[in-house]
N, CA, C and O atoms as a MOPAC input file, in Angstrom:
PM7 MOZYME 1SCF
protein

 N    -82.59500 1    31.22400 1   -64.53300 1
 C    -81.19200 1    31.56200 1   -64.66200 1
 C    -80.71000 1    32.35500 1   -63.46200 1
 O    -79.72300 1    31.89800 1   -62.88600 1
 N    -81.20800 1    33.38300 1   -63.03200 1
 C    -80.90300 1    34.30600 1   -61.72300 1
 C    -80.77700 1    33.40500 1   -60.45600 1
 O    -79.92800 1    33.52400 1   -59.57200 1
 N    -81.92000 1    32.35300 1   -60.54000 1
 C    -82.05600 1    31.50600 1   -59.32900 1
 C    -80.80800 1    30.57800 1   -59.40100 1
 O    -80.15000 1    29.99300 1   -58.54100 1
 N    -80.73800 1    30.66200 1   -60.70200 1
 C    -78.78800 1    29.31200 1   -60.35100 1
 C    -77.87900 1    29.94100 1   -59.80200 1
 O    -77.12400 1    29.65700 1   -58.87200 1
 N    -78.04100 1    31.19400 1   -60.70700 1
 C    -76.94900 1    32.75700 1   -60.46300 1
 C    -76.33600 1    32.93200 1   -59.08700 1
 O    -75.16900 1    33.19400 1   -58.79200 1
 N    -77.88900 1    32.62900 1   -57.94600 1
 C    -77.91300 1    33.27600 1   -57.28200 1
 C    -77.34900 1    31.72600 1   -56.16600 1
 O    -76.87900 1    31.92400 1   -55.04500 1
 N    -77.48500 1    30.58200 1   -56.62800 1
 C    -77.24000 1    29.59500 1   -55.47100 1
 C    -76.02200 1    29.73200 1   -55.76500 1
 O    -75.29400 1    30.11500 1   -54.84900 1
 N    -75.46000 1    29.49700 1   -56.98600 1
 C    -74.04600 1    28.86900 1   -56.86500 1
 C    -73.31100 1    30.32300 1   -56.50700 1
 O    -72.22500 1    30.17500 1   -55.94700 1
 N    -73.73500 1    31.75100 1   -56.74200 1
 C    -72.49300 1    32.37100 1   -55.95700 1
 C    -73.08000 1    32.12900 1   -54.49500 1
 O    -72.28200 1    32.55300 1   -53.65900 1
 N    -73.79400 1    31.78800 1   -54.14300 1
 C    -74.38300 1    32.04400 1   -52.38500 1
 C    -73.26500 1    30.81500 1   -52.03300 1
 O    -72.36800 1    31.10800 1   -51.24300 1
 N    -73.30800 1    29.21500 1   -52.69900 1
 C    -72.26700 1    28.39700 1   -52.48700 1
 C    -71.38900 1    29.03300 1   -52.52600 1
 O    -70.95700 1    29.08000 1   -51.37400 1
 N    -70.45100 1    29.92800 1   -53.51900 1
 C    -68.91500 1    29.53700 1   -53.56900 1
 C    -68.78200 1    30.83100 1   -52.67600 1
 O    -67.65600 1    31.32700 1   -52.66000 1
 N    -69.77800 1    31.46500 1   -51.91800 1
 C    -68.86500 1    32.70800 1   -50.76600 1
 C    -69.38900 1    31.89600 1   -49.60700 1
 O    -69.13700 1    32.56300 1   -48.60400 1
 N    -70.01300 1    30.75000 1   -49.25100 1
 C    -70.25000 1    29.93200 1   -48.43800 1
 C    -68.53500 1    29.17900 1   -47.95000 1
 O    -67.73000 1    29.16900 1   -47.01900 1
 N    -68.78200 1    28.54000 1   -49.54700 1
 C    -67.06600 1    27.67500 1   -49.46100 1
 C    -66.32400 1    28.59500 1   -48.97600 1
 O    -66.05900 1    28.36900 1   -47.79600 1
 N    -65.72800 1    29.84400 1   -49.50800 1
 C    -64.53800 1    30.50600 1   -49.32600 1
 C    -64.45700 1    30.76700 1   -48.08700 1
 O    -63.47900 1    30.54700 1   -47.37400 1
 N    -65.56100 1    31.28600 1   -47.74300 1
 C    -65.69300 1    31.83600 1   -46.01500 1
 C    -65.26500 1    30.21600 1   -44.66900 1
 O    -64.66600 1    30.30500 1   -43.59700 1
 N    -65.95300 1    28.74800 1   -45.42500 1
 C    -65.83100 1    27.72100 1   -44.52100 1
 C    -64.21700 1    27.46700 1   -44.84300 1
 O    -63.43000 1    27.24200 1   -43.92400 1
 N    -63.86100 1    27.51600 1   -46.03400 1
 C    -62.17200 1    26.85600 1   -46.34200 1
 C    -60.92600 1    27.26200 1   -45.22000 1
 O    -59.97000 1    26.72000 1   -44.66500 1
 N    -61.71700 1    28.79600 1   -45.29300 1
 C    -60.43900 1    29.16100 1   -43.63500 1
 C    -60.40000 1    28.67200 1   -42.42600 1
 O    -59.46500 1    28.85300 1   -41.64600 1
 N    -61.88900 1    27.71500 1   -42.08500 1
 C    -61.87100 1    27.54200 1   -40.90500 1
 C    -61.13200 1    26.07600 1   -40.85500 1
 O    -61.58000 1    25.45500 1   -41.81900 1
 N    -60.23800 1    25.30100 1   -40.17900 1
 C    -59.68200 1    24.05100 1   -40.19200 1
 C    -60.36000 1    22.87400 1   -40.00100 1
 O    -59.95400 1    21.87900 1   -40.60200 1
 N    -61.82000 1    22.75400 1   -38.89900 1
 C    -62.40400 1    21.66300 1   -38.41900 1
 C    -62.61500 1    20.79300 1   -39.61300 1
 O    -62.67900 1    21.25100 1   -40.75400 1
 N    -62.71800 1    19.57800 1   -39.33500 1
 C    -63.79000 1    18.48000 1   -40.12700 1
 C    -65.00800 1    18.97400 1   -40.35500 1
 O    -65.43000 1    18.92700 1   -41.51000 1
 N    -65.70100 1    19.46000 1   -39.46800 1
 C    -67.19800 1    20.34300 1   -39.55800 1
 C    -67.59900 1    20.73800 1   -40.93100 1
 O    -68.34900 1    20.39300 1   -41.84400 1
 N    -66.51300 1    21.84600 1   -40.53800 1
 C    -66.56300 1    22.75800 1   -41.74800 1
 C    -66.85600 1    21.72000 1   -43.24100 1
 O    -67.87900 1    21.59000 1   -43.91400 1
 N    -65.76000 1    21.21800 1   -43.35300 1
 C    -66.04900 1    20.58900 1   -44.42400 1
 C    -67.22900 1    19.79400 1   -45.17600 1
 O    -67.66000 1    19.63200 1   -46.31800 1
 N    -67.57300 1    19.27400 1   -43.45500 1
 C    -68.76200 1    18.33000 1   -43.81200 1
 C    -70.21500 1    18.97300 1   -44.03200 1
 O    -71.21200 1    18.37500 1   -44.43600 1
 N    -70.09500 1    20.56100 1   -43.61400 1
 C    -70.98900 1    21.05500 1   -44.38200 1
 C    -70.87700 1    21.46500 1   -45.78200 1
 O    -71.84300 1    21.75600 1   -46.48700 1
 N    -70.03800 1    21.47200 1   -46.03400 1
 C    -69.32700 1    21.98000 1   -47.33900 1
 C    -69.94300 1    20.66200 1   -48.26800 1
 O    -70.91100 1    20.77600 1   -49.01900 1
 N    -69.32900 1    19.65300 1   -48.09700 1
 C    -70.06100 1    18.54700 1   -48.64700 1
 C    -71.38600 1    18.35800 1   -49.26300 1
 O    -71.70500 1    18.01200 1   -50.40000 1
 N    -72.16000 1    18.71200 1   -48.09800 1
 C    -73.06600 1    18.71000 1   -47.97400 1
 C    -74.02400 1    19.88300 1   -48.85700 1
 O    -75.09000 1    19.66200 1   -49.43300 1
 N    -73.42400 1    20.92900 1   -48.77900 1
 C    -74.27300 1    22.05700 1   -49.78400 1
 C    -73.68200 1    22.40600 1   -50.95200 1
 O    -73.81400 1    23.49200 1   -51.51500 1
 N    -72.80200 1    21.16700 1   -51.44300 1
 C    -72.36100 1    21.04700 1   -52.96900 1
 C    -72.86600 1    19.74000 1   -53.40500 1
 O    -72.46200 1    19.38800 1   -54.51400 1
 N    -74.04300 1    18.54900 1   -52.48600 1
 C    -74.71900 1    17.92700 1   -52.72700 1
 C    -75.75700 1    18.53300 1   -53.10700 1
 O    -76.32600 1    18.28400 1   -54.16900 1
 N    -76.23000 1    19.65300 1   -52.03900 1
 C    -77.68100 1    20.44000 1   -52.45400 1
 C    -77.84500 1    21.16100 1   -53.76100 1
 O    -78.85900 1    21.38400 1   -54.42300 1
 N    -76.34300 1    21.52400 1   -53.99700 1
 C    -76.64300 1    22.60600 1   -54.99200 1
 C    -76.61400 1    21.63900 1   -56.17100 1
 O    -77.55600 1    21.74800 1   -56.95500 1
 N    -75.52600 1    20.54200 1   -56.47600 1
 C    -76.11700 1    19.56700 1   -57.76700 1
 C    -77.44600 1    19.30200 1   -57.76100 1
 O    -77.99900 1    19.84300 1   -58.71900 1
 N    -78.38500 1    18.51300 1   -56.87000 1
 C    -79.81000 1    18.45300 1   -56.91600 1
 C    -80.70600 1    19.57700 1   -57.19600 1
 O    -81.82500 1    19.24500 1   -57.58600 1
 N    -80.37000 1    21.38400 1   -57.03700 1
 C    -80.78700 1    21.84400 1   -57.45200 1
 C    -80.76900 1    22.41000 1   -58.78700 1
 O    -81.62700 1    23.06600 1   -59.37900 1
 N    -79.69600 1    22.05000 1   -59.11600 1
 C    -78.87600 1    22.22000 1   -60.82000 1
 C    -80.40800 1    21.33700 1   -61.66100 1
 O    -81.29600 1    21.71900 1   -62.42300 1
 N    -80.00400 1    19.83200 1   -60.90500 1
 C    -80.65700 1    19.06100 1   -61.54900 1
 C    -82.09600 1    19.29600 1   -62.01000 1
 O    -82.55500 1    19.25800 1   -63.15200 1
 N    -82.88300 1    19.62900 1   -60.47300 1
 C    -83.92700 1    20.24800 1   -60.79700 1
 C    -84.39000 1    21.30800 1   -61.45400 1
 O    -85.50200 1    21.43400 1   -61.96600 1
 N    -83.44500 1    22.12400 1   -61.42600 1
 C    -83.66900 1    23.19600 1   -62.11700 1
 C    -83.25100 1    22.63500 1   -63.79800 1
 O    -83.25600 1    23.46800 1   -64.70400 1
 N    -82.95400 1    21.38700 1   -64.04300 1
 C    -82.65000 1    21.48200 1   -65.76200 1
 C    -83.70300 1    20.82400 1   -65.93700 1
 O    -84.23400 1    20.90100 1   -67.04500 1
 N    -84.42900 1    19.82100 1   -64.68800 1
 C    -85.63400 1    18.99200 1   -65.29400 1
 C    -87.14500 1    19.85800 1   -65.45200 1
 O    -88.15600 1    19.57400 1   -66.09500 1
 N    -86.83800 1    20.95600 1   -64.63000 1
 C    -88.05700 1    21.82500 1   -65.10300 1
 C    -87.94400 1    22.74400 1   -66.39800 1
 O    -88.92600 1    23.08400 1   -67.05900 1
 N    -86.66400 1    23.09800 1   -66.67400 1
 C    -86.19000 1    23.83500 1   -68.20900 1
 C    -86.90000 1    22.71600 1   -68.93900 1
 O    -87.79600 1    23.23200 1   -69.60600 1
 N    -86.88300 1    21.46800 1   -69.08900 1
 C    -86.98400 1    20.38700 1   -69.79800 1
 C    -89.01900 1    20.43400 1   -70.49000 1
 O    -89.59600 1    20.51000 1   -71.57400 1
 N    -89.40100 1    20.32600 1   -68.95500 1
 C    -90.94400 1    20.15300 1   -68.78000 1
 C    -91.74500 1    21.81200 1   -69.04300 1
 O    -92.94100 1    22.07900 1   -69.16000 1
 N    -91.02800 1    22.34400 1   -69.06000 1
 C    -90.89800 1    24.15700 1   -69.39700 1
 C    -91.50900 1    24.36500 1   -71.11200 1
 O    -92.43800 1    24.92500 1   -71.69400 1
 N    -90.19200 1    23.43000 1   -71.45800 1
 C    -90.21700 1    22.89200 1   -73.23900 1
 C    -91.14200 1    22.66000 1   -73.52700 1
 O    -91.87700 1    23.34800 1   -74.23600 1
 N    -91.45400 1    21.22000 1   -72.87100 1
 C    -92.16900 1    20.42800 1   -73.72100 1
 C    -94.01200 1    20.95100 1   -73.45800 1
 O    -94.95700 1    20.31100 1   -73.91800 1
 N    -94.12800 1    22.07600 1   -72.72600 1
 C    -95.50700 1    22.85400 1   -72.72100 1
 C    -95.40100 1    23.43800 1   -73.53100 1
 O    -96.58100 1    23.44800 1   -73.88300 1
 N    -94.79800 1    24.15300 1   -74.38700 1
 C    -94.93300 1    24.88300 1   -75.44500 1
 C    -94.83500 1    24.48400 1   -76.36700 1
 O    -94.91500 1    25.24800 1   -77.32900 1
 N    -94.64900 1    23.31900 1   -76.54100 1
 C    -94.79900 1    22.81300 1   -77.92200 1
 C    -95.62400 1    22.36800 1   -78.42600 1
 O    -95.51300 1    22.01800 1   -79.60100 1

């Protein structure tokens, strides 16, 4: 939980800080580390998942 805590605010003061700048750049990193952070969502729910199913 801390580790999601901790990406998605690290993303959204990432975004806020790139949104002021105007380039295409910017954005296309932006893109890019709101791709990373879904894949880490993801991963992080498929190990909650495999987390489970050891304790049972």
């Amino acid at each position: 939980r801390d580790a999601s805590a901790a990406i998605t605010a690290g993303t959204s003061t990432l975004e806020k800080r790139m949104a002021m700048g105007q380039g295409g750049e910017e954005m296309d990193l932006l893109d890019e580390l709101r791709g990373e952070n879904r894949q880490l969502k993801t991963s992080q729910e498929q190990m909650k998942k495999e987390l489970e199913e050891m304790r049972e």
